[in-house]
mmCIF file of C-alpha atoms in Angstrom:
data_model
loop_
_atom_site.group_PDB
_atom_site.id
_atom_site.type_symbol
_atom_site.label_atom_id
_atom_site.label_comp_id
_atom_site.label_asym_id
_atom_site.label_seq_id
_atom_site.Cartn_x
_atom_site.Cartn_y
_atom_site.Cartn_z
ATOM 1 C CA MET P 2 -32.002 -8.295 -14.600
ATOM 2 C CA THR P 3 -30.341 -9.686 -11.295
ATOM 3 C CA ARG P 4 -27.980 -7.586 -9.585
ATOM 4 C CA THR P 5 -24.316 -9.426 -8.653
ATOM 5 C CA PHE P 6 -23.311 -8.812 -5.177
ATOM 6 C CA ALA P 7 -19.589 -8.103 -4.582
ATOM 7 C CA PHE P 8 -17.820 -9.914 -1.853
ATOM 8 C CA GLN P 9 -17.815 -6.242 0.149
ATOM 9 C CA ASP P 10 -21.578 -6.039 -0.342
ATOM 10 C CA TYR P 11 -21.930 -8.336 2.440
ATOM 11 C CA TYR P 12 -19.735 -6.960 5.112
ATOM 12 C CA PRO P 13 -21.873 -5.515 8.193
ATOM 13 C CA ASP P 14 -22.380 -1.664 8.060
ATOM 14 C CA SER P 15 -20.181 -1.852 11.392
ATOM 15 C CA LEU P 16 -17.455 -3.392 9.216
ATOM 16 C CA ALA P 17 -17.783 -1.449 6.082
ATOM 17 C CA HIS P 18 -15.884 1.816 6.324
ATOM 18 C CA CYS P 19 -12.396 0.323 5.121
ATOM 19 C CA TYR P 20 -10.762 2.932 2.786
ATOM 20 C CA GLY P 21 -9.858 0.399 0.244
ATOM 21 C CA CYS P 22 -12.846 -1.754 0.371
ATOM 22 C CA GLY P 23 -15.714 -0.212 2.306
ATOM 23 C CA ARG P 24 -18.919 0.458 0.823
ATOM 24 C CA LEU P 25 -19.415 3.372 3.416
ATOM 25 C CA ASN P 26 -15.960 5.321 3.003
ATOM 26 C CA ALA P 27 -17.235 8.001 0.761
ATOM 27 C CA HIS P 28 -13.433 8.893 0.258
ATOM 28 C CA GLY P 29 -12.545 5.509 -0.617
ATOM 29 C CA HIS P 30 -11.620 3.142 -3.421
ATOM 30 C CA GLN P 31 -14.683 1.228 -2.728
ATOM 31 C CA ILE P 32 -13.262 -2.271 -4.603
ATOM 32 C CA LYS P 33 -15.599 -4.891 -5.839
ATOM 33 C CA SER P 34 -14.501 -8.256 -5.939
ATOM 34 C CA TYR P 35 -15.847 -11.418 -7.297
ATOM 35 C CA TRP P 36 -15.598 -15.311 -7.943
ATOM 36 C CA ASP P 37 -14.659 -16.193 -11.207
ATOM 37 C CA GLY P 38 -14.577 -20.097 -11.194
ATOM 38 C CA GLU P 39 -11.805 -20.888 -8.630
ATOM 39 C CA GLU P 40 -10.069 -17.388 -8.876
ATOM 40 C CA SER P 41 -11.689 -14.236 -7.773
ATOM 41 C CA VAL P 42 -11.287 -10.789 -9.895
ATOM 42 C CA CYS P 43 -11.933 -7.229 -9.168
ATOM 43 C CA HIS P 44 -11.576 -4.164 -11.585
ATOM 44 C CA PHE P 45 -10.706 -0.757 -10.937
ATOM 45 C CA ILE P 46 -9.523 2.658 -12.559
ATOM 46 C CA PRO P 47 -7.131 4.518 -10.849
ATOM 47 C CA GLU P 48 -7.817 8.318 -10.577
ATOM 48 C CA PRO P 49 -5.331 10.729 -13.087
ATOM 49 C CA TYR P 50 -3.853 11.615 -9.358
ATOM 50 C CA HIS P 51 -2.952 8.120 -8.323
ATOM 51 C CA ILE P 52 0.540 8.835 -10.214
ATOM 52 C CA ALA P 53 3.879 7.742 -9.457
ATOM 53 C CA VAL P 54 6.003 8.874 -12.460
ATOM 54 C CA PRO P 55 4.023 10.606 -15.351
ATOM 55 C CA GLY P 56 2.234 7.889 -16.998
ATOM 56 C CA TYR P 57 2.485 5.268 -14.302
ATOM 57 C CA VAL P 58 0.396 4.164 -11.213
ATOM 58 C CA TYR P 59 1.342 4.877 -7.744
ATOM 59 C CA GLY P 60 2.700 1.602 -6.240
ATOM 60 C CA GLY P 61 1.075 2.523 -2.962
ATOM 61 C CA LEU P 62 -2.318 2.194 -4.446
ATOM 62 C CA LEU P 63 -1.720 -1.135 -6.053
ATOM 63 C CA ALA P 64 -0.571 -2.430 -2.667
ATOM 64 C CA SER P 65 -3.981 -1.215 -1.398
ATOM 65 C CA LEU P 66 -5.510 -3.057 -4.002
ATOM 66 C CA ILE P 67 -4.235 -6.136 -3.658
ATOM 67 C CA ASP P 68 -4.068 -5.995 0.321
ATOM 68 C CA CYS P 69 -8.215 -5.531 0.007
ATOM 69 C CA HIS P 70 -8.822 -7.741 -2.645
ATOM 70 C CA GLY P 71 -6.818 -10.272 -0.676
ATOM 71 C CA THR P 72 -8.875 -9.981 2.514
ATOM 72 C CA GLY P 73 -12.037 -10.106 0.493
ATOM 73 C CA THR P 74 -11.104 -13.142 -1.087
ATOM 74 C CA ALA P 75 -10.022 -14.730 2.224
ATOM 75 C CA SER P 76 -13.368 -13.908 3.521
ATOM 76 C CA ALA P 77 -15.315 -15.415 0.411
ATOM 77 C CA ALA P 78 -13.306 -18.212 0.790
ATOM 78 C CA ALA P 79 -14.040 -18.990 4.205
ATOM 79 C CA TYR P 80 -17.897 -18.929 3.632
ATOM 80 C CA ARG P 81 -17.336 -21.100 0.523
ATOM 81 C CA ALA P 82 -15.214 -23.470 2.862
ATOM 82 C CA GLU P 83 -18.395 -23.699 5.445
ATOM 83 C CA GLY P 84 -20.619 -24.167 2.461
ATOM 84 C CA ARG P 85 -22.358 -21.427 3.449
ATOM 85 C CA GLY P 86 -23.469 -17.849 1.735
ATOM 86 C CA MET P 87 -21.979 -14.420 2.886
ATOM 87 C CA ASP P 88 -25.125 -13.279 3.575
ATOM 88 C CA THR P 89 -25.399 -15.921 6.427
ATOM 89 C CA GLU P 90 -24.387 -15.315 10.117
ATOM 90 C CA PRO P 91 -22.033 -15.262 11.914
ATOM 91 C CA PRO P 92 -19.570 -12.748 9.610
ATOM 92 C CA LEU P 93 -16.390 -13.919 8.603
ATOM 93 C CA ARG P 94 -14.084 -11.046 8.210
ATOM 94 C CA PHE P 95 -10.356 -11.251 7.881
ATOM 95 C CA LEU P 96 -7.399 -8.648 8.441
ATOM 96 C CA THR P 97 -3.956 -8.496 6.805
ATOM 97 C CA ALA P 98 -1.033 -10.155 8.795
ATOM 98 C CA SER P 99 1.293 -9.668 5.944
ATOM 99 C CA LEU P 100 1.407 -8.291 2.668
ATOM 100 C CA HIS P 101 4.184 -8.967 -0.406
ATOM 101 C CA MET P 102 4.472 -6.948 -3.445
ATOM 102 C CA ASP P 103 6.792 -7.604 -6.609
ATOM 103 C CA TYR P 104 6.443 -4.668 -8.811
ATOM 104 C CA LEU P 105 7.721 -6.600 -12.127
ATOM 105 C CA LYS P 106 7.087 -3.374 -14.369
ATOM 106 C CA PRO P 107 5.560 0.013 -14.430
ATOM 107 C CA THR P 108 1.696 -0.045 -14.692
ATOM 108 C CA PRO P 109 0.214 2.496 -16.830
ATOM 109 C CA LEU P 110 -1.949 4.840 -15.612
ATOM 110 C CA GLY P 111 -5.371 5.549 -17.365
ATOM 111 C CA ILE P 112 -6.815 2.415 -18.137
ATOM 112 C CA GLU P 113 -8.905 -0.077 -16.170
ATOM 113 C CA LEU P 114 -6.620 -2.733 -14.087
ATOM 114 C CA GLU P 115 -7.771 -6.278 -13.394
ATOM 115 C CA ILE P 116 -6.729 -7.780 -10.050
ATOM 116 C CA ARG P 117 -7.023 -11.450 -10.025
ATOM 117 C CA ALA P 118 -6.612 -13.454 -6.669
ATOM 118 C CA ARG P 119 -6.403 -17.487 -5.816
ATOM 119 C CA VAL P 120 -6.558 -19.065 -2.314
ATOM 120 C CA LYS P 121 -2.805 -20.695 -2.011
ATOM 121 C CA GLU P 122 -2.929 -22.306 1.270
ATOM 122 C CA VAL P 123 -5.591 -22.345 4.611
ATOM 123 C CA LYS P 124 -4.303 -22.989 7.688
ATOM 124 C CA GLY P 125 -7.031 -22.695 10.760
ATOM 125 C CA ARG P 126 -7.839 -19.161 10.528
ATOM 126 C CA ARG P 127 -4.766 -18.136 8.285
ATOM 127 C CA VAL P 128 -5.534 -17.908 4.721
ATOM 128 C CA ILE P 129 -2.785 -17.130 2.261
ATOM 129 C CA VAL P 130 -3.938 -15.526 -1.182
ATOM 130 C CA GLU P 131 -1.938 -14.972 -4.350
ATOM 131 C CA GLU P 132 -2.475 -12.155 -6.407
ATOM 132 C CA TRP P 133 -1.645 -10.499 -9.791
ATOM 133 C CA LEU P 134 -2.199 -7.436 -11.369
ATOM 134 C CA LEU P 135 -2.965 -7.035 -15.130
ATOM 135 C CA ALA P 136 -2.470 -3.895 -17.189
ATOM 136 C CA ASN P 137 -3.664 -4.419 -21.156
ATOM 137 C CA GLY P 138 -3.206 -8.048 -20.353
ATOM 138 C CA SER P 139 0.108 -7.987 -19.166
ATOM 139 C CA VAL P 140 0.916 -8.856 -15.351
ATOM 140 C CA THR P 141 2.625 -6.076 -14.132
ATOM 141 C CA VAL P 142 2.489 -6.766 -10.042
ATOM 142 C CA ARG P 143 2.464 -10.121 -8.059
ATOM 143 C CA GLY P 144 1.428 -9.965 -4.512
ATOM 144 C CA GLU P 145 0.354 -12.140 -1.801
ATOM 145 C CA VAL P 146 -1.536 -11.588 1.282
ATOM 146 C CA VAL P 147 -1.198 -13.295 4.368
ATOM 147 C CA ALA P 148 -4.998 -12.735 5.869
ATOM 148 C CA VAL P 149 -6.057 -13.703 9.537
ATOM 149 C CA GLN P 150 -9.729 -14.375 10.674
ATOM 150 C CA VAL P 151 -10.532 -11.569 13.062
ATOM 151 C CA PRO P 152 -10.920 -13.172 16.563
ATOM 152 C CA GLU P 153 -14.385 -13.294 17.614
ATOM 153 C CA GLN P 154 -14.357 -11.371 20.720
ATOM 154 C CA MET P 155 -12.556 -8.025 18.390
ATOM 155 C CA LEU P 156 -15.307 -8.864 15.894
ATOM 156 C CA SER P 157 -18.010 -8.665 18.333
ATOM 157 C CA ASP P 158 -16.555 -5.622 19.879
ATOM 158 C CA LEU P 159 -16.498 -4.115 16.444
ATOM 159 C CA LEU P 160 -19.912 -5.166 15.438
ATOM 160 C CA GLU P 161 -21.391 -3.552 18.760
ATOM 161 C CA GLY P 162 -19.181 -0.529 18.323
ATOM 162 C CA LYS P 163 -17.316 -1.116 21.205
ATOM 163 C CA SER P 164 -13.790 -0.234 19.774
ATOM 164 C CA MET G 18 15.548 30.198 11.505
ATOM 165 C CA THR G 19 16.998 27.822 8.847
ATOM 166 C CA ARG G 20 14.539 25.625 7.184
ATOM 167 C CA THR G 21 15.422 22.140 6.927
ATOM 168 C CA PHE G 22 14.795 20.624 3.280
ATOM 169 C CA ALA G 23 13.089 17.024 3.296
ATOM 170 C CA PHE G 24 14.380 14.462 0.564
ATOM 171 C CA GLN G 25 11.460 15.114 -1.397
ATOM 172 C CA ASP G 26 11.950 18.722 -1.736
ATOM 173 C CA TYR G 27 14.817 18.157 -3.645
ATOM 174 C CA TYR G 28 12.922 15.736 -6.068
ATOM 175 C CA PRO G 29 13.206 17.347 -9.677
ATOM 176 C CA ASP G 30 9.795 19.090 -10.777
ATOM 177 C CA SER G 31 9.012 16.354 -13.268
ATOM 178 C CA LEU G 32 9.478 13.554 -10.603
ATOM 179 C CA ALA G 33 7.244 15.529 -7.750
ATOM 180 C CA HIS G 34 4.062 13.862 -8.889
ATOM 181 C CA CYS G 35 3.965 11.063 -6.901
ATOM 182 C CA TYR G 36 0.661 10.393 -4.844
ATOM 183 C CA GLY G 37 2.684 9.275 -1.835
ATOM 184 C CA CYS G 38 5.477 11.487 -1.586
ATOM 185 C CA GLY G 39 5.234 14.344 -4.634
ATOM 186 C CA ARG G 40 5.149 17.936 -3.422
ATOM 187 C CA LEU G 41 3.531 18.817 -6.277
ATOM 188 C CA ASN G 42 0.696 16.315 -6.163
ATOM 189 C CA ALA G 43 -2.191 18.534 -4.420
ATOM 190 C CA HIS G 44 -4.401 15.105 -3.578
ATOM 191 C CA GLY G 45 -1.304 13.229 -2.063
ATOM 192 C CA HIS G 46 0.154 12.568 1.005
ATOM 193 C CA GLN G 47 3.051 14.996 0.234
ATOM 194 C CA ILE G 48 5.391 12.935 2.941
ATOM 195 C CA LYS G 49 8.521 14.643 4.280
ATOM 196 C CA SER G 50 11.477 12.271 5.196
ATOM 197 C CA TYR G 51 14.870 13.497 6.901
ATOM 198 C CA TRP G 52 18.193 12.090 8.526
ATOM 199 C CA ASP G 53 18.004 11.368 12.070
ATOM 200 C CA GLY G 54 21.590 10.271 12.555
ATOM 201 C CA GLU G 55 22.000 6.708 10.623
ATOM 202 C CA GLU G 56 18.204 6.504 10.509
ATOM 203 C CA SER G 57 15.452 8.437 8.857
ATOM 204 C CA VAL G 58 12.059 9.515 10.172
ATOM 205 C CA CYS G 59 8.943 10.963 8.499
ATOM 206 C CA HIS G 60 5.706 12.091 10.687
ATOM 207 C CA PHE G 61 2.321 11.627 9.311
ATOM 208 C CA ILE G 62 -1.343 12.082 10.836
ATOM 209 C CA PRO G 63 -3.604 9.927 8.656
ATOM 210 C CA GLU G 64 -7.050 11.582 7.739
ATOM 211 C CA PRO G 65 -9.920 10.341 9.685
ATOM 212 C CA TYR G 66 -11.217 8.237 6.696
ATOM 213 C CA HIS G 67 -8.045 6.505 6.363
ATOM 214 C CA ILE G 68 -9.812 3.687 8.461
ATOM 215 C CA ALA G 69 -9.758 -0.191 8.324
ATOM 216 C CA VAL G 70 -12.024 -0.698 10.910
ATOM 217 C CA PRO G 71 -13.194 1.908 13.522
ATOM 218 C CA GLY G 72 -10.290 3.115 15.726
ATOM 219 C CA TYR G 73 -7.502 1.967 13.132
ATOM 220 C CA VAL G 74 -5.751 2.995 10.175
ATOM 221 C CA TYR G 75 -6.108 1.307 7.005
ATOM 222 C CA GLY G 76 -3.119 -0.999 6.051
ATOM 223 C CA GLY G 77 -2.843 0.029 2.411
ATOM 224 C CA LEU G 78 -2.049 3.658 3.644
ATOM 225 C CA LEU G 79 0.924 2.232 6.186
ATOM 226 C CA ALA G 80 2.013 0.395 2.912
ATOM 227 C CA SER G 81 2.361 3.571 1.020
ATOM 228 C CA LEU G 82 4.470 5.474 3.646
ATOM 229 C CA ILE G 83 6.734 2.483 4.199
ATOM 230 C CA ASP G 84 6.863 2.394 0.268
ATOM 231 C CA CYS G 85 7.633 6.165 -0.393
ATOM 232 C CA HIS G 86 9.616 6.488 2.887
ATOM 233 C CA GLY G 87 11.852 3.718 1.587
ATOM 234 C CA THR G 88 12.259 4.931 -1.804
ATOM 235 C CA GLY G 89 13.321 8.732 0.017
ATOM 236 C CA THR G 90 15.429 7.034 1.970
ATOM 237 C CA ALA G 91 17.339 4.875 -0.557
ATOM 238 C CA SER G 92 17.694 8.031 -2.489
ATOM 239 C CA ALA G 93 19.366 9.960 0.325
ATOM 240 C CA ALA G 94 21.416 7.157 0.967
ATOM 241 C CA ALA G 95 22.709 6.950 -2.500
ATOM 242 C CA TYR G 96 23.657 10.742 -2.429
ATOM 243 C CA ARG G 97 25.357 10.245 0.978
ATOM 244 C CA ALA G 98 27.399 7.095 -0.307
ATOM 245 C CA GLU G 99 28.815 9.593 -3.464
ATOM 246 C CA GLY G 100 29.503 12.228 -0.906
ATOM 247 C CA ARG G 101 27.210 15.050 -2.391
ATOM 248 C CA GLY G 102 24.363 16.967 -1.290
ATOM 249 C CA MET G 103 20.588 16.006 -2.700
ATOM 250 C CA ASP G 104 20.735 19.486 -4.712
ATOM 251 C CA THR G 105 23.572 18.440 -6.848
ATOM 252 C CA GLU G 106 23.193 17.000 -10.279
ATOM 253 C CA PRO G 107 22.426 14.205 -11.396
ATOM 254 C CA PRO G 108 19.492 13.495 -9.485
ATOM 255 C CA LEU G 109 19.239 10.128 -8.189
ATOM 256 C CA ARG G 110 15.770 8.549 -7.969
ATOM 257 C CA PHE G 111 14.801 5.062 -7.269
ATOM 258 C CA LEU G 112 11.483 2.843 -7.956
ATOM 259 C CA THR G 113 10.272 0.134 -5.719
ATOM 260 C CA ALA G 114 10.828 -3.677 -7.085
ATOM 261 C CA SER G 115 9.534 -5.210 -3.869
ATOM 262 C CA LEU G 116 7.523 -4.126 -0.712
ATOM 263 C CA HIS G 117 7.070 -6.497 2.271
ATOM 264 C CA MET G 118 4.594 -5.326 5.239
ATOM 265 C CA ASP G 119 4.092 -7.171 8.771
ATOM 266 C CA TYR G 120 1.376 -5.735 10.497
ATOM 267 C CA LEU G 121 2.250 -6.789 13.991
ATOM 268 C CA LYS G 122 -0.702 -5.176 15.603
ATOM 269 C CA PRO G 123 -3.443 -2.774 14.939
ATOM 270 C CA THR G 124 -2.272 1.206 14.270
ATOM 271 C CA PRO G 125 -4.625 3.404 16.112
ATOM 272 C CA LEU G 126 -6.185 6.254 14.337
ATOM 273 C CA GLY G 127 -6.285 9.993 15.333
ATOM 274 C CA ILE G 128 -2.507 10.387 16.300
ATOM 275 C CA GLU G 129 0.708 11.503 14.649
ATOM 276 C CA LEU G 130 2.697 8.077 13.455
ATOM 277 C CA GLU G 131 6.412 7.855 13.169
ATOM 278 C CA ILE G 132 8.259 6.100 10.108
ATOM 279 C CA ARG G 133 11.727 5.045 10.552
ATOM 280 C CA ALA G 134 14.164 3.359 8.377
ATOM 281 C CA ARG G 135 17.616 2.141 7.921
ATOM 282 C CA VAL G 136 19.489 1.257 4.647
ATOM 283 C CA LYS G 137 20.366 -2.656 5.277
ATOM 284 C CA GLU G 138 22.089 -3.294 2.227
ATOM 285 C CA VAL G 139 23.670 -1.753 -0.933
ATOM 286 C CA LYS G 140 23.963 -3.776 -3.787
ATOM 287 C CA GLY G 141 25.097 -1.771 -6.882
ATOM 288 C CA ARG G 142 21.671 0.208 -7.978
ATOM 289 C CA ARG G 143 19.580 -1.873 -5.677
ATOM 290 C CA VAL G 144 19.148 -0.766 -2.063
ATOM 291 C CA ILE G 145 17.228 -2.591 0.779
ATOM 292 C CA VAL G 146 15.604 -0.359 3.352
ATOM 293 C CA GLU G 147 14.297 -1.644 6.233
ATOM 294 C CA GLU G 148 11.638 0.137 8.240
ATOM 295 C CA TRP G 149 9.530 0.193 11.238
ATOM 296 C CA LEU G 150 6.344 2.209 11.837
ATOM 297 C CA LEU G 151 5.587 3.517 15.596
ATOM 298 C CA ALA G 152 2.256 4.587 16.928
ATOM 299 C CA ASN G 153 2.195 5.938 20.709
ATOM 300 C CA GLY G 154 5.849 4.757 20.777
ATOM 301 C CA SER G 155 4.872 0.764 19.923
ATOM 302 C CA VAL G 156 6.136 -0.756 16.903
ATOM 303 C CA THR G 157 2.961 -1.899 15.066
ATOM 304 C CA VAL G 158 4.168 -2.483 11.636
ATOM 305 C CA ARG G 159 7.798 -3.747 10.263
ATOM 306 C CA GLY G 160 8.558 -3.171 6.513
ATOM 307 C CA GLU G 161 11.130 -3.867 3.672
ATOM 308 C CA VAL G 162 11.450 -2.238 0.465
ATOM 309 C CA VAL G 163 13.821 -2.948 -2.151
ATOM 310 C CA ALA G 164 14.609 -0.050 -3.984
ATOM 311 C CA VAL G 165 16.127 0.217 -7.559
ATOM 312 C CA GLN G 166 18.002 3.138 -8.991
ATOM 313 C CA VAL G 167 15.389 4.419 -11.986
ATOM 314 C CA PRO G 168 17.616 3.487 -15.147
ATOM 315 C CA GLU G 169 19.509 6.384 -17.086
ATOM 316 C CA GLN G 170 17.554 6.159 -20.197
ATOM 317 C CA MET G 171 14.473 6.200 -18.024
ATOM 318 C CA LEU G 172 15.110 9.084 -15.877
ATOM 319 C CA SER G 173 16.409 11.127 -18.906
ATOM 320 C CA ASP G 174 12.877 10.831 -20.206
ATOM 321 C CA LEU G 175 10.907 11.538 -17.320
ATOM 322 C CA LEU G 176 13.211 14.523 -16.658
ATOM 323 C CA GLU G 177 12.396 15.662 -20.318
ATOM 324 C CA GLY G 178 8.598 14.573 -19.987
ATOM 325 C CA LYS G 179 8.922 11.887 -22.623
ATOM 326 C CA SER G 180 7.111 8.991 -21.250
#
């Protein structure tokens, strides 16, 4: 059996500490995102304490999932646009410039959520990612992330642990 | 010495479980918001693991702080508009309809952050709250929350634990 690597599995160690998506953050969510055709997908089961009001998921967690799945998708899309694998150099990492969330209806707690994304627009180093979150097959949240590629000097400082 | 109660201290017990602002969520952030003239203010020190890249705070946490400080401020403003204290009945609680975040620059980790908010607009049961987050006196994030008052039936179900 071949293991399928998630976008986040390719992040360099020095950039893998993010609370939302870093595989090296023991306290964090460690989300995993994958391509599914032209869309990307991520599954996540909130903890019982990720509560807003009884029975429903806390919106701040949903913002975190949309945010990190969005920057991960922007990164994967940038590699894809260059026709190279995520295990090739140099690494392409993205930060969030803006995040918009529309909470369409309450998201039930206690089930696996599905977060899906699609690249809406690429403008130079900016990638706009549109997303939606499904609970029991129903879209409860729509989101949009404007992700910006980390500037080269900042990236090289981060990779060398200079920050 | 008189203790000053935060907005969140007045939330009814059955509505005080939110991961961002519920005083009864042992795992959560338990933020505390207060009036400061026409603005409201909240202070928060992120944990070392609330990291994005080394040295900087994770944007999903900042979204959570803006979200919960925004709904708390909407609630406090609604009581103020009715000329009554937050310890009077019936309780007025708000949910987030939409959240917008602009990350202007990286927010340094390891210091106390200040989140400030101002009511921008009230339209019936919808309150728009504009917010900004300061680190070392510099605005690193701007946010906007559209908060909607919880419908009466839903509120009464929640208060009775029916959800």
